[in-house]
Amino acid sequence: MTQISITAKDRVFVLTGAGISAESGLPTFRAEDGLWAGHSVEEVCTPEAWRRNPEAVWQFYSERRAAGEKAMPNPAHIALAELEAKLGNRFFLCTQNVDDLHERAGSERLVHMHGELAKARCERECGRSPVEDRTIYRSLSEVGHCFCGGRLRPHIVFFGEIPLEMELIQEEIGKATLMLVVGTSGSVYPAANFVHWARMAGARTVYVGPEPPLNASAFTHVVEGKAGVVLPGLFQVE
Ligand code: NAD
């Protein structure tokens, strides 16, 4: 079985995608047909969709909230939280996922570059911080408004919008000596470029997933297998 050694000098940057939550029962986004849980992303995950039909968008993310609440962290989420406990501030996790399974497994040093299901924010980007919101909305009339009058929208980076925390992410990639990427198809940008940035900074780059991603040639190691099976035994921390 492949093992990745982590020395006292290493700093680890981890990028996770929908595949790490697949074994928790949450469907991945299928780049080949553009479907996420049976919905076309153009219908429910774009700024145009929000302008055209906010009710359909809230319905989609309400369904994702309901599914996310039922799901439990799997051994892959737990292995990453355990690695963080060993490495402290030499570990940084960036997830493309909008579920909260990493937090529920115990991860603390993490950012959600594509937003969080359990939050909402003003559609007018008026400057107020996102608020916690786990409501399962049945109709648009139930959705609240900001003090400025704007409707609350999901705190999700729709396709075509700029991801969150990019400055911090770039800084952490620049410091990393090892990048581990788990369960992401390499089709959503800029996340698919992170491995190239890490290579330019001289880091080892490891991919874990059942099939090679589109950007597989940029990895120094590709470990084929399910995250929940591979991650628990992958690291040897010296
Ligand atoms: P993707 O759906 O495009 O690709 C998923 C990848 O996971 C595939 O390469 C697949 O081979 C791999 N995979 C499947 N089962 C796996 C397993 N058991 N272990 C490891 N890997 C496995 O995912 P993406 O690249 O993350 O892009 C999806 C986009 O859609 C993201 O931006 C994300 O915000 C959103 N999304 C989020 C969730 C979530 O929060 N759980 C779910 C679906 C989609």
Coordinates of N, CA and C and ligand atoms in Angstrom, one line a residue:
M1 N 0.8 -1.2 0.0 CA 0.0 0.0 0.0 C 0.9 1.3 0.0
T2 N 0.5 2.2 -0.9 CA 1.3 3.5 -1.0 C 1.2 4.2 0.4
Q3 N 2.4 4.7 0.8 CA 2.4 5.6 2.0 C 3.2 6.9 1.6
I4 N 2.7 8.0 2.1 CA 3.3 9.3 1.9 C 3.9 9.8 3.2
S5 N 5.3 10.0 3.1 CA 5.9 10.4 4.4 C 5.9 11.9 4.5
I6 N 5.6 12.3 5.7 CA 5.5 13.7 6.1 C 6.6 14.0 7.1
T7 N 7.5 14.8 6.8 CA 8.6 15.1 7.8 C 8.3 16.4 8.6
A8 N 9.2 16.7 9.6 CA 9.0 17.8 10.4 C 9.1 19.1 9.6
K9 N 9.7 19.0 8.4 CA 9.9 20.3 7.6 C 8.7 20.5 6.7
D10 N 7.8 19.5 6.5 CA 6.7 19.6 5.5 C 5.6 20.5 6.0
R11 N 5.0 21.2 5.0 CA 3.8 22.0 5.2 C 2.8 21.4 4.2
V12 N 1.6 21.0 4.7 CA 0.7 20.3 3.8 C -0.5 21.1 3.5
F13 N -0.8 21.2 2.2 CA -2.0 21.9 1.7 C -2.9 20.8 1.1
V14 N -4.2 20.8 1.6 CA -5.1 19.7 1.0 C -6.2 20.4 0.3
L15 N -6.5 19.9 -0.9 CA -7.7 20.4 -1.6 C -8.7 19.2 -1.8
T16 N -9.9 19.4 -1.3 CA -10.9 18.3 -1.5 C -12.0 18.8 -2.4
G17 N -12.6 17.8 -3.1 CA -13.8 18.0 -3.9 C -14.9 17.1 -3.6
A18 N -15.9 17.1 -4.4 CA -17.2 16.4 -4.1 C -16.9 14.9 -3.9
G19 N -15.8 14.3 -4.4 CA -15.6 12.9 -4.3 C -15.3 12.5 -2.8
I20 N -14.8 13.4 -2.0 CA -14.5 13.0 -0.6 C -15.8 12.8 0.2
S21 N -16.9 13.4 -0.3 CA -18.2 13.2 0.4 C -19.1 12.2 -0.3
A22 N -18.6 11.5 -1.3 CA -19.4 10.5 -2.0 C -19.7 9.3 -1.1
E23 N -18.7 8.9 -0.3 CA -18.9 7.7 0.5 C -19.8 8.1 1.7
S24 N -20.1 9.4 1.9 CA -21.1 9.8 2.9 C -22.5 9.9 2.3
G25 N -22.6 9.5 1.0 CA -23.9 9.5 0.4 C -24.3 10.7 -0.4
L26 N -23.4 11.7 -0.5 CA -23.7 12.9 -1.2 C -23.2 12.8 -2.7
P27 N -24.1 13.0 -3.6 CA -23.7 12.8 -5.0 C -22.7 13.9 -5.5
T28 N -21.8 13.4 -6.4 CA -20.8 14.4 -6.9 C -21.5 15.1 -8.1
F29 N -20.7 16.1 -8.5 CA -21.2 16.9 -9.7 C -20.6 16.2 -10.9
R30 N -21.4 15.9 -11.9 CA -20.9 15.1 -13.0 C -20.6 16.0 -14.2
A31 N -19.3 16.2 -14.3 CA -18.9 17.2 -15.4 C -19.3 16.7 -16.8
E32 N -19.3 15.4 -17.0 CA -19.6 14.9 -18.4 C -21.0 15.4 -18.8
D33 N -22.0 15.3 -17.9 CA -23.3 15.7 -18.4 C -23.8 17.0 -17.7
G34 N -22.9 17.6 -16.9 CA -23.3 18.9 -16.3 C -24.4 18.8 -15.2
L35 N -24.6 17.5 -14.7 CA -25.6 17.4 -13.7 C -25.1 17.3 -12.3
W36 N -25.8 17.9 -11.3 CA -25.5 17.8 -9.9 C -26.8 17.3 -9.3
A37 N -26.8 16.1 -8.7 CA -28.0 15.5 -8.1 C -29.2 15.6 -9.1
G38 N -29.0 15.4 -10.3 CA -30.0 15.3 -11.3 C -30.4 16.6 -11.9
H39 N -29.8 17.7 -11.5 CA -30.1 19.1 -12.0 C -29.0 19.6 -12.9
S40 N -29.4 20.3 -13.9 CA -28.4 21.0 -14.7 C -27.9 22.2 -14.0
V41 N -26.5 22.3 -13.9 CA -26.0 23.4 -13.1 C -26.4 24.8 -13.7
E42 N -26.7 24.9 -15.0 CA -27.2 26.2 -15.6 C -28.5 26.6 -15.0
E43 N -29.3 25.5 -14.6 CA -30.7 25.8 -14.1 C -30.6 26.3 -12.6
V44 N -29.6 25.9 -11.9 CA -29.7 26.1 -10.4 C -28.4 26.7 -9.8
C45 N -27.3 26.8 -10.5 CA -26.0 27.2 -9.9 C -25.3 28.3 -10.6
T46 N -26.1 29.2 -11.2 CA -25.5 30.4 -11.9 C -26.2 31.7 -11.5
P47 N -25.5 32.8 -11.7 CA -26.1 34.1 -11.4 C -27.4 34.3 -12.3
E48 N -27.3 33.8 -13.5 CA -28.5 34.0 -14.4 C -29.7 33.2 -13.8
A49 N -29.4 32.0 -13.3 CA -30.5 31.1 -12.8 C -31.1 31.9 -11.6
W50 N -30.2 32.5 -10.7 CA -30.8 33.2 -9.6 C -31.7 34.4 -10.0
R51 N -31.2 35.1 -11.0 CA -32.1 36.3 -11.5 C -33.4 35.8 -12.1
R52 N -33.3 34.6 -12.9 CA -34.5 34.1 -13.6 C -35.5 33.5 -12.7
N53 N -34.9 32.6 -11.7 CA -35.9 31.8 -10.9 C -35.3 31.5 -9.5
P54 N -35.3 32.5 -8.7 CA -34.7 32.3 -7.3 C -35.3 31.2 -6.5
E55 N -36.6 31.0 -6.8 CA -37.3 29.9 -6.1 C -36.7 28.5 -6.4
A56 N -36.4 28.3 -7.7 CA -35.8 27.0 -8.1 C -34.4 26.9 -7.5
V57 N -33.7 28.0 -7.4 CA -32.3 27.9 -6.8 C -32.4 27.6 -5.3
W58 N -33.3 28.2 -4.6 CA -33.5 27.9 -3.2 C -34.0 26.5 -3.0
Q59 N -34.9 26.1 -3.9 CA -35.4 24.7 -3.7 C -34.2 23.7 -3.9
F60 N -33.3 23.9 -4.9 CA -32.2 23.0 -5.1 C -31.3 23.0 -3.8
Y61 N -30.9 24.2 -3.3 CA -30.0 24.3 -2.2 C -30.7 23.8 -0.9
S62 N -32.0 24.0 -0.8 CA -32.7 23.4 0.4 C -32.7 21.9 0.4
E63 N -32.8 21.3 -0.8 CA -32.6 19.8 -0.9 C -31.2 19.4 -0.6
R64 N -30.2 20.2 -1.0 CA -28.8 19.9 -0.6 C -28.7 20.0 0.9
R65 N -29.3 21.0 1.5 CA -29.2 21.1 3.0 C -29.8 19.9 3.7
A66 N -31.0 19.5 3.2 CA -31.6 18.3 3.8 C -30.8 17.1 3.7
A67 N -30.2 16.9 2.5 CA -29.3 15.7 2.3 C -28.1 15.8 3.2
G68 N -27.5 17.0 3.2 CA -26.3 17.3 4.0 C -26.5 17.0 5.5
E69 N -27.6 17.4 6.0 CA -27.9 17.2 7.4 C -27.9 15.7 7.8
K70 N -28.4 14.9 6.8 CA -28.6 13.4 7.1 C -27.2 12.7 7.0
A71 N -26.3 13.3 6.2 CA -25.0 12.6 5.9 C -24.1 12.7 7.1
M72 N -23.2 11.8 7.3 CA -22.2 11.7 8.3 C -20.8 11.8 7.7
P73 N -19.8 12.3 8.5 CA -18.4 12.3 8.0 C -18.0 10.9 7.8
N74 N -17.2 10.6 6.8 CA -16.7 9.2 6.5 C -15.2 9.1 6.9
P75 N -14.6 7.9 6.8 CA -13.2 7.8 7.3 C -12.2 8.7 6.6
A76 N -12.5 9.2 5.4 CA -11.6 10.2 4.8 C -11.6 11.5 5.4
H77 N -12.8 12.0 5.8 CA -12.9 13.3 6.5 C -12.2 13.2 7.9
I78 N -12.4 12.0 8.5 CA -11.8 11.8 9.8 C -10.2 11.7 9.7
A79 N -9.7 11.1 8.7 CA -8.3 10.9 8.5 C -7.6 12.3 8.4
L80 N -8.3 13.2 7.6 CA -7.8 14.6 7.5 C -7.8 15.4 8.8
A81 N -8.8 15.2 9.6 CA -8.9 15.9 10.8 C -7.8 15.4 11.8
E82 N -7.5 14.1 11.7 CA -6.5 13.5 12.5 C -5.1 14.0 12.1
L83 N -4.9 14.1 10.8 CA -3.6 14.6 10.3 C -3.4 16.1 10.7
E84 N -4.5 16.9 10.7 CA -4.4 18.3 11.2 C -4.0 18.3 12.7
A85 N -4.6 17.4 13.4 CA -4.3 17.3 14.9 C -2.8 17.1 15.1
K86 N -2.2 16.3 14.2 CA -0.7 16.0 14.3 C 0.1 17.2 13.8
L87 N -0.3 17.9 12.8 CA 0.6 18.9 12.1 C 0.3 20.3 12.6
G88 N -0.9 20.5 13.2 CA -1.2 21.9 13.7 C -1.2 22.9 12.5
N89 N -0.4 24.0 12.7 CA -0.5 25.1 11.7 C 0.4 24.8 10.5
R90 N 0.9 23.5 10.4 CA 1.6 23.1 9.1 C 0.6 22.4 8.2
F91 N -0.6 22.5 8.6 CA -1.7 21.8 7.8 C -2.7 22.9 7.4
F92 N -3.2 22.9 6.1 CA -4.2 23.8 5.7 C -5.2 23.1 4.7
L93 N -6.5 23.2 5.0 CA -7.4 22.5 4.1 C -8.3 23.5 3.4
C94 N -8.4 23.3 2.1 CA -9.3 24.1 1.2 C -10.3 23.1 0.6
T95 N -11.5 23.3 0.8 CA -12.5 22.4 0.2 C -13.4 23.2 -0.8
Q96 N -13.7 22.5 -1.9 CA -14.6 23.0 -2.9 C -16.1 22.6 -2.5
N97 N -16.1 21.8 -1.4 CA -17.5 21.3 -1.0 C -18.2 22.4 -0.2
V98 N -19.5 22.3 -0.3 CA -20.4 23.3 0.4 C -21.0 22.6 1.6
D99 N -20.8 21.3 1.8 CA -21.3 20.6 3.0 C -20.4 20.9 4.1
D100 N -20.8 20.5 5.4 CA -19.9 20.8 6.5 C -19.3 19.5 7.1
L101 N -19.1 18.5 6.3 CA -18.6 17.2 6.8 C -17.2 17.3 7.4
H102 N -16.3 18.2 6.8 CA -15.0 18.4 7.3 C -15.0 18.9 8.8
E103 N -15.9 20.0 9.0 CA -16.0 20.6 10.3 C -16.5 19.5 11.3
R104 N -17.5 18.8 10.8 CA -18.1 17.8 11.7 C -17.2 16.7 12.1
A105 N -16.1 16.4 11.2 CA -15.1 15.4 11.5 C -14.0 16.0 12.4
G106 N -14.0 17.3 12.6 CA -13.0 18.0 13.5 C -12.0 18.9 12.9
S107 N -12.1 19.1 11.6 CA -11.2 20.0 10.9 C -11.4 21.4 11.3
E108 N -10.3 22.2 11.5 CA -10.5 23.6 12.0 C -9.8 24.6 11.0
R109 N -8.6 24.2 10.5 CA -7.9 25.2 9.7 C -8.4 24.9 8.2
L110 N -9.6 25.4 7.9 CA -10.1 25.1 6.6 C -10.9 26.3 6.0
V111 N -10.9 26.4 4.7 CA -11.7 27.4 4.0 C -12.6 26.7 3.0
H112 N -13.8 27.3 2.8 CA -14.8 26.8 1.8 C -14.7 27.7 0.6
M113 N -13.9 27.4 -0.4 CA -13.7 28.3 -1.5 C -15.0 28.5 -2.3
H114 N -15.9 27.6 -2.3 CA -17.2 27.7 -3.1 C -18.4 28.0 -2.2
G115 N -18.1 28.4 -0.9 CA -19.3 28.8 -0.1 C -19.7 27.6 0.8
E116 N -20.8 27.9 1.6 CA -21.3 26.9 2.6 C -22.8 26.8 2.5
L117 N -23.3 25.6 2.5 CA -24.7 25.4 2.5 C -25.5 26.0 3.6
A118 N -24.8 26.0 4.8 CA -25.5 26.4 6.0 C -25.5 27.9 6.3
K119 N -25.2 28.7 5.2 CA -25.2 30.2 5.3 C -26.0 30.8 4.2
A120 N -26.4 32.1 4.4 CA -27.1 32.8 3.3 C -26.5 34.2 3.4
R121 N -26.6 35.0 2.3 CA -26.1 36.4 2.3 C -27.0 37.2 1.4
C122 N -26.8 38.6 1.5 CA -27.6 39.5 0.7 C -27.3 39.4 -0.8
E123 N -28.3 39.3 -1.6 CA -28.1 39.2 -3.0 C -27.5 40.5 -3.6
R124 N -27.6 41.6 -2.9 CA -27.0 42.8 -3.4 C -25.6 43.0 -3.0
E125 N -25.0 42.1 -2.3 CA -23.6 42.2 -1.9 C -23.3 43.5 -1.2
C126 N -24.2 43.9 -0.3 CA -24.2 45.2 0.4 C -23.1 45.3 1.4
G127 N -22.4 44.2 1.7 CA -21.2 44.3 2.6 C -21.5 43.6 3.9
R128 N -22.7 43.2 4.2 CA -23.0 42.6 5.5 C -22.5 41.1 5.4
S129 N -22.0 40.6 6.5 CA -21.4 39.3 6.5 C -22.5 38.2 6.3
P130 N -22.2 37.1 5.7 CA -23.2 36.0 5.6 C -23.7 35.6 7.0
V131 N -24.9 35.1 7.0 CA -25.6 34.7 8.3 C -25.8 33.2 8.2
E132 N -25.8 32.6 9.4 CA -26.2 31.2 9.5 C -27.6 31.0 9.0
D133 N -27.9 30.0 8.2 CA -29.2 29.8 7.7 C -29.3 28.3 7.3
R134 N -30.0 27.5 8.0 CA -30.1 26.1 7.7 C -31.5 25.7 7.3
T135 N -32.3 26.8 7.0 CA -33.8 26.5 6.7 C -34.0 25.7 5.4
I136 N -34.9 24.8 5.5 CA -35.3 24.1 4.3 C -36.5 24.9 3.7
Y137 N -36.3 25.7 2.7 CA -37.4 26.6 2.2 C -38.4 25.8 1.3
R138 N -39.7 26.0 1.5 CA -40.7 25.4 0.6 C -41.2 26.4 -0.4
S139 N -41.0 27.7 -0.2 CA -41.4 28.6 -1.2 C -40.6 29.9 -1.0
L140 N -40.6 30.7 -2.0 CA -39.7 32.0 -2.0 C -40.3 32.9 -0.9
S141 N -41.6 32.9 -0.6 CA -42.2 33.8 0.3 C -41.6 33.6 1.7
E142 N -41.0 32.4 2.0 CA -40.4 32.2 3.3 C -39.0 32.8 3.5
V143 N -38.4 33.1 2.4 CA -37.0 33.6 2.4 C -36.9 35.0 2.9
G144 N -36.0 35.3 3.8 CA -35.9 36.6 4.4 C -35.2 37.6 3.6
H145 N -35.1 38.9 4.1 CA -34.4 39.9 3.4 C -33.4 40.6 4.3
C146 N -32.4 41.2 3.7 CA -31.4 41.9 4.4 C -31.9 43.2 4.9
F147 N -31.2 43.9 5.8 CA -31.6 45.2 6.3 C -31.8 46.2 5.1
C148 N -30.9 46.0 4.0 CA -30.9 46.9 2.9 C -32.1 46.6 1.9
G149 N -32.8 45.6 2.2 CA -33.9 45.3 1.3 C -33.7 44.1 0.3
G150 N -32.4 43.8 0.1 CA -32.0 42.7 -0.8 C -32.5 41.3 -0.3
R151 N -32.9 40.5 -1.2 CA -33.3 39.1 -0.8 C -32.1 38.3 -0.4
L152 N -32.3 37.4 0.6 CA -31.2 36.5 1.0 C -31.0 35.4 -0.1
R153 N -29.7 35.2 -0.5 CA -29.4 34.1 -1.5 C -28.5 33.1 -0.8
P154 N -28.4 31.9 -1.3 CA -27.5 31.0 -0.7 C -26.1 31.5 -0.7
H155 N -25.3 31.2 0.4 CA -23.9 31.7 0.4 C -23.0 30.6 -0.4
I156 N -23.3 30.6 -1.7 CA -22.7 29.7 -2.6 C -22.0 30.5 -3.7
V157 N -20.8 30.0 -4.1 CA -20.2 30.7 -5.3 C -20.8 30.0 -6.5
F158 N -21.7 30.7 -7.2 CA -22.3 30.1 -8.4 C -21.2 30.0 -9.5
F159 N -21.5 29.1 -10.5 CA -20.5 29.0 -11.6 C -20.4 30.3 -12.3
G160 N -19.2 30.8 -12.5 CA -19.0 32.1 -13.1 C -18.7 33.2 -12.1
E161 N -18.9 32.9 -10.8 CA -18.5 33.9 -9.8 C -17.1 33.6 -9.2
I162 N -16.5 34.6 -8.5 CA -15.1 34.5 -8.1 C -15.1 33.7 -6.7
P163 N -14.3 32.7 -6.6 CA -14.2 31.9 -5.4 C -13.8 32.8 -4.2
L164 N -14.1 32.3 -3.0 CA -13.8 33.0 -1.8 C -12.3 32.7 -1.3
E165 N -11.8 33.6 -0.5 CA -10.5 33.4 0.2 C -9.3 33.1 -0.7
M166 N -9.3 33.7 -1.9 CA -8.3 33.3 -2.9 C -6.9 33.8 -2.4
E167 N -6.9 35.0 -1.7 CA -5.5 35.5 -1.3 C -4.9 34.6 -0.3
L168 N -5.7 34.1 0.7 CA -5.2 33.2 1.7 C -4.8 31.9 1.1
I169 N -5.6 31.4 0.1 CA -5.3 30.1 -0.5 C -4.0 30.2 -1.3
Q170 N -3.8 31.3 -2.0 CA -2.5 31.4 -2.8 C -1.3 31.5 -1.9
E171 N -1.5 32.2 -0.7 CA -0.4 32.3 0.2 C -0.1 30.9 0.8
E172 N -1.1 30.1 1.2 CA -0.9 28.8 1.7 C -0.2 27.8 0.7
I173 N -0.7 27.9 -0.5 CA -0.1 27.1 -1.6 C 1.4 27.4 -1.7
G174 N 1.7 28.7 -1.7 CA 3.1 29.1 -1.9 C 4.0 28.6 -0.8
K175 N 3.5 28.3 0.4 CA 4.3 27.8 1.6 C 4.3 26.3 1.6
A176 N 3.4 25.6 0.9 CA 3.3 24.2 1.0 C 4.5 23.4 0.4
T177 N 4.9 22.3 1.0 CA 5.9 21.4 0.4 C 5.2 20.1 -0.1
L178 N 3.9 19.9 0.3 CA 3.2 18.8 -0.1 C 1.7 19.2 -0.3
M179 N 1.2 18.9 -1.6 CA -0.2 19.2 -1.8 C -0.9 17.8 -2.0
L180 N -2.0 17.7 -1.3 CA -2.8 16.5 -1.4 C -4.1 16.9 -2.0
V181 N -4.5 16.3 -3.1 CA -5.8 16.6 -3.7 C -6.7 15.4 -3.7
V182 N -7.9 15.5 -3.2 CA -8.8 14.3 -3.0 C -10.1 14.5 -3.7
G183 N -10.5 13.6 -4.6 CA -11.9 13.5 -5.1 C -12.4 14.8 -5.9
T184 N -11.6 15.3 -6.8 CA -12.0 16.4 -7.6 C -11.6 16.1 -9.0
S185 N -12.5 16.3 -10.0 CA -12.3 15.9 -11.4 C -11.3 16.7 -12.1
G186 N -10.9 17.9 -11.6 CA -10.0 18.7 -12.3 C -10.6 19.5 -13.4
S187 N -11.9 19.7 -13.3 CA -12.7 20.4 -14.4 C -13.2 21.8 -14.0
V188 N -13.1 22.1 -12.7 CA -13.6 23.4 -12.2 C -12.4 24.3 -11.8
Y189 N -12.4 25.5 -12.5 CA -11.3 26.4 -12.2 C -11.7 27.5 -11.3
P190 N -10.8 28.1 -10.6 CA -9.3 28.0 -10.6 C -8.8 26.8 -9.8
A191 N -9.7 26.0 -9.1 CA -9.2 24.9 -8.2 C -8.3 23.9 -9.0
A192 N -8.7 23.7 -10.3 CA -7.9 22.7 -11.1 C -6.5 23.2 -11.4
N193 N -6.2 24.5 -11.2 CA -4.9 25.1 -11.4 C -4.0 25.0 -10.1
F194 N -4.6 24.7 -9.0 CA -3.8 24.7 -7.7 C -2.6 23.8 -7.8
V195 N -2.8 22.6 -8.4 CA -1.7 21.7 -8.5 C -0.5 22.3 -9.3
H196 N -0.8 23.1 -10.3 CA 0.3 23.7 -11.1 C 1.0 24.7 -10.3
W197 N 0.3 25.5 -9.5 CA 0.9 26.5 -8.6 C 1.8 25.8 -7.6
A198 N 1.4 24.7 -7.1 CA 2.2 24.0 -6.1 C 3.4 23.4 -6.7
R199 N 3.3 22.9 -7.9 CA 4.5 22.3 -8.6 C 5.5 23.4 -8.9
M200 N 5.0 24.6 -9.3 CA 5.9 25.8 -9.5 C 6.6 26.2 -8.3
A201 N 6.0 26.0 -7.1 CA 6.6 26.3 -5.8 C 7.5 25.1 -5.3
G202 N 7.6 24.0 -6.1 CA 8.5 22.9 -5.8 C 7.9 21.8 -4.9
A203 N 6.6 21.8 -4.7 CA 5.9 20.8 -3.8 C 5.7 19.5 -4.5
R204 N 5.7 18.4 -3.6 CA 5.2 17.1 -4.1 C 3.7 17.2 -4.2
T205 N 3.1 16.5 -5.2 CA 1.7 16.7 -5.4 C 1.1 15.3 -5.5
V206 N 0.1 15.0 -4.7 CA -0.5 13.7 -4.6 C -2.0 13.8 -4.9
Y207 N -2.5 12.9 -5.8 CA -4.0 12.8 -6.0 C -4.5 11.5 -5.5
V208 N -5.7 11.6 -4.8 CA -6.4 10.4 -4.4 C -7.8 10.4 -4.9
G209 N -8.2 9.3 -5.6 CA -9.5 9.2 -6.1 C -9.6 7.9 -7.0
P210 N -10.8 7.4 -7.3 CA -11.0 6.2 -8.0 C -10.5 6.2 -9.4
E211 N -10.4 7.4 -10.0 CA -9.9 7.5 -11.4 C -9.0 8.7 -11.5
P212 N -8.1 8.7 -12.5 CA -7.2 9.9 -12.6 C -8.0 11.1 -13.0
P213 N -7.7 12.3 -12.4 CA -8.5 13.5 -12.8 C -8.0 14.1 -14.2
L214 N -8.7 15.1 -14.7 CA -8.3 15.6 -16.0 C -6.9 16.2 -16.0
N215 N -6.4 16.7 -14.8 CA -5.1 17.3 -14.7 C -4.1 16.3 -14.1
A216 N -4.3 15.0 -14.3 CA -3.5 14.0 -13.7 C -2.0 14.2 -13.9
S217 N -1.6 14.6 -15.1 CA -0.2 14.7 -15.5 C 0.6 15.7 -14.6
A218 N -0.1 16.6 -13.9 CA 0.6 17.5 -13.0 C 0.9 16.9 -11.6
F219 N 0.5 15.7 -11.4 CA 0.7 15.1 -10.0 C 2.0 14.3 -10.0
T220 N 2.7 14.4 -8.9 CA 3.9 13.5 -8.8 C 3.5 12.1 -8.4
H221 N 2.3 11.9 -7.7 CA 1.8 10.6 -7.4 C 0.3 10.6 -7.6
V222 N -0.3 9.6 -8.3 CA -1.7 9.4 -8.3 C -2.0 8.1 -7.6
V223 N -2.8 8.1 -6.5 CA -3.2 6.9 -5.8 C -4.6 6.6 -6.1
E224 N -4.9 5.6 -6.9 CA -6.2 5.2 -7.3 C -7.0 4.5 -6.2
G225 N -8.1 4.9 -5.8 CA -8.9 4.3 -4.8 C -9.9 5.2 -4.2
K226 N -10.9 4.7 -3.4 CA -11.8 5.6 -2.8 C -11.2 6.3 -1.6
A227 N -11.5 7.5 -1.4 CA -10.9 8.3 -0.3 C -11.0 7.7 1.0
G228 N -12.2 7.1 1.3 CA -12.4 6.5 2.6 C -11.6 5.3 2.9
V229 N -11.1 4.6 1.8 CA -10.3 3.4 2.0 C -8.8 3.8 2.0
V230 N -8.4 4.8 1.1 CA -7.0 5.1 0.9 C -6.5 6.0 2.1
L231 N -7.3 7.1 2.4 CA -6.7 8.1 3.3 C -6.3 7.7 4.7
P232 N -7.1 6.8 5.3 CA -6.8 6.4 6.7 C -5.4 5.8 6.9
G233 N -4.8 5.2 5.8 CA -3.5 4.6 6.0 C -2.4 5.2 5.1
L234 N -2.7 6.4 4.6 CA -1.8 7.0 3.6 C -0.6 7.7 4.2
F235 N -0.7 8.3 5.3 CA 0.3 9.2 5.8 C 1.2 8.5 6.8
Q236 N 2.5 8.8 6.7 CA 3.5 8.4 7.7 C 4.1 9.6 8.2
V237 N 3.7 10.1 9.4 CA 4.2 11.4 10.0 C 5.4 11.1 10.8
E238 N 6.5 11.7 10.4 CA 7.8 11.4 11.1 C 8.0 12.4 12.2
Ligands
NAD1 P1 -16.7 16.5 -9.4 O1 -18.1 16.0 -9.1 O2 -16.5 17.2 -10.7 O3 -15.7 15.3 -9.4 C1 -15.8 14.3 -8.4 C2 -14.6 13.5 -8.4 O4 -14.6 12.7 -7.3 C3 -14.4 12.6 -9.6 O5 -13.2 12.8 -10.2 C4 -14.6 11.2 -9.1 O6 -13.7 10.3 -9.7 C5 -14.1 11.4 -7.6 N1 -14.7 10.4 -6.7 C6 -15.9 9.7 -6.8 N2 -16.0 8.9 -5.7 C7 -14.9 9.1 -4.9 C8 -14.5 8.6 -3.7 N3 -15.2 7.7 -3.0 N4 -13.3 9.0 -3.2 C9 -12.5 9.9 -3.9 N5 -12.9 10.5 -5.1 C10 -14.1 10.1 -5.6 O7 -16.2 17.3 -8.2 P2 -15.5 18.7 -8.0 O8 -14.3 18.7 -8.9 O9 -15.4 18.9 -6.6 O10 -16.5 19.8 -8.6 C11 -17.8 19.8 -8.2 C12 -18.3 21.2 -7.9 O11 -19.7 21.1 -7.5 C13 -17.6 21.9 -6.8 O12 -17.4 23.2 -7.1 C14 -18.5 21.8 -5.5 O13 -18.7 23.1 -4.9 C15 -19.9 21.4 -6.1 N6 -20.4 20.2 -5.4 C16 -20.3 20.1 -4.0 C17 -20.7 18.9 -3.3 C18 -20.6 18.9 -1.8 O14 -20.5 19.9 -1.2 N7 -20.6 17.6 -1.3 C19 -21.3 17.9 -4.1 C20 -21.4 18.0 -5.5 C21 -20.9 19.2 -6.1

